mmCIF file of C-alpha atoms in Angstrom:
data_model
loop_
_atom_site.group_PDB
_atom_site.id
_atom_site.type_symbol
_atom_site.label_atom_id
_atom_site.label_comp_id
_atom_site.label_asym_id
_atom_site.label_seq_id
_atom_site.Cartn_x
_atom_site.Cartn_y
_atom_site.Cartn_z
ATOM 1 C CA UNK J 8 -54.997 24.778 31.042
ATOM 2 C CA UNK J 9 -52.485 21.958 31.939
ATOM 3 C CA UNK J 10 -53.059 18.284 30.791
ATOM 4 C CA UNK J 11 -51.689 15.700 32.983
ATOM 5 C CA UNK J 12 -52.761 11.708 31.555
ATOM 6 C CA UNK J 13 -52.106 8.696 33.627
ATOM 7 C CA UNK J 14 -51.829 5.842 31.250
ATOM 8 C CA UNK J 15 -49.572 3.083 30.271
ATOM 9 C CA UNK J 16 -48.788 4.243 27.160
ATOM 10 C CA UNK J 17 -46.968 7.188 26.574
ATOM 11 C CA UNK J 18 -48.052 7.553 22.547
ATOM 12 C CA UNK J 19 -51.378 7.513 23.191
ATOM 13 C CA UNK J 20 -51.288 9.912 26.815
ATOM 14 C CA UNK J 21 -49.600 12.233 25.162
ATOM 15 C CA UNK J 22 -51.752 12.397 21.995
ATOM 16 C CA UNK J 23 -54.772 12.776 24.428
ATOM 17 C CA UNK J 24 -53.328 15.142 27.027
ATOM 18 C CA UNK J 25 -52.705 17.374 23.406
ATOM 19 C CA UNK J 26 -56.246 16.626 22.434
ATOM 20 C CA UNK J 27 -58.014 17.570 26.338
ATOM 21 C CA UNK J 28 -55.686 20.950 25.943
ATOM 22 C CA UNK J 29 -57.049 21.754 22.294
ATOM 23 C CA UNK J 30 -61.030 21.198 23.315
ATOM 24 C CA UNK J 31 -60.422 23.047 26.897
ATOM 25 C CA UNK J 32 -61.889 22.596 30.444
ATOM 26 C CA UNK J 33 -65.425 21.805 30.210
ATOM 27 C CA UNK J 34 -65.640 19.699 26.669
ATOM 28 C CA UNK J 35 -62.295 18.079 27.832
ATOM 29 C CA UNK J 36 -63.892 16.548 30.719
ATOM 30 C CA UNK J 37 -66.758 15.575 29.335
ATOM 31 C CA UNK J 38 -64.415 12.961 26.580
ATOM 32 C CA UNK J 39 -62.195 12.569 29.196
ATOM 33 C CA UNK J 40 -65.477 10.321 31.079
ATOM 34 C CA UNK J 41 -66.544 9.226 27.885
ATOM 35 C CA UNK J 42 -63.396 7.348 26.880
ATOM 36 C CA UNK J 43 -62.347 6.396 30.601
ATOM 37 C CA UNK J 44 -59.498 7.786 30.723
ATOM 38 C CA UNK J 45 -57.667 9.153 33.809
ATOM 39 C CA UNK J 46 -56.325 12.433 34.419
ATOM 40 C CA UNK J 47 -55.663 15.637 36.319
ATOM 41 C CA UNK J 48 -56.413 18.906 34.809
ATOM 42 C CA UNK J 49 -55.989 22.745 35.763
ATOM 43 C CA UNK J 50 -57.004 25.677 34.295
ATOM 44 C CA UNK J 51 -55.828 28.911 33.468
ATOM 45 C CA UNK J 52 -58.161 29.816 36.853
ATOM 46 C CA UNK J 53 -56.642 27.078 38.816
ATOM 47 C CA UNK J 54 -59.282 25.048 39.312
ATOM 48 C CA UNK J 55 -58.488 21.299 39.454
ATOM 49 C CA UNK J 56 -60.354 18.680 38.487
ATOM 50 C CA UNK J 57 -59.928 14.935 38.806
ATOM 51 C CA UNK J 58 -61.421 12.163 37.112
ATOM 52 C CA UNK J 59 -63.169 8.974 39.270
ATOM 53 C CA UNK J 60 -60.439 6.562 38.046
ATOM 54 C CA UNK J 61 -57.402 8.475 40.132
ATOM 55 C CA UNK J 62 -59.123 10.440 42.615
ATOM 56 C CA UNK J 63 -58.814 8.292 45.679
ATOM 57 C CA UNK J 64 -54.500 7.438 44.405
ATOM 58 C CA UNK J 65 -53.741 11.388 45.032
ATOM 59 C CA UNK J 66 -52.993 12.880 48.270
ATOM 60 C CA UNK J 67 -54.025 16.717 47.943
ATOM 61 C CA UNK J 68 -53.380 19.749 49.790
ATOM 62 C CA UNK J 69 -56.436 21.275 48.668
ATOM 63 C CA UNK J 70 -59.517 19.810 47.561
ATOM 64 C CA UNK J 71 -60.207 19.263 44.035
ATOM 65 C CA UNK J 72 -63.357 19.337 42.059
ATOM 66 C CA UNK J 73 -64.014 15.429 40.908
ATOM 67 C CA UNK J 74 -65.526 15.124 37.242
ATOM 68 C CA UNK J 75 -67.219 12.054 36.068
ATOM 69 C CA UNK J 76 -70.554 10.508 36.284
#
């Protein structure tokens, strides 16, 4: 899995982009959209995933799979 924040800080996107890797794909997600923040991940099967915050500021050759509410 890769981890990829966007954020302002770069403390506290790098201590969550650590934290999404640790709890993987499907439970990272899920506190990415609870605490609102904004990322890009990929996993180990390629599949990339978006959250709502950042989906519509990245131009993609492929479509990704938007998580969120």
């Amino acid at each position: 899995i890769s981890v990829t924040i966007v954020g302002k800080e770069a403390v506290l996107t790098d201590g969550f982009s650590t934290g999404i890797f640790a709890l993987g794909p499907e439970k990272g997600r899920d506190a990415l959209a609870r605490e609102g923040i904004n990322a890009v991940t990929i996993t180990n099967t390629s599949e990339i995933s978006v959250t709502d915050g950042i989906k519509d500021r990245i131009t993609w050759k492929l479509k990704p799979v938007v998580s969120g509410p």
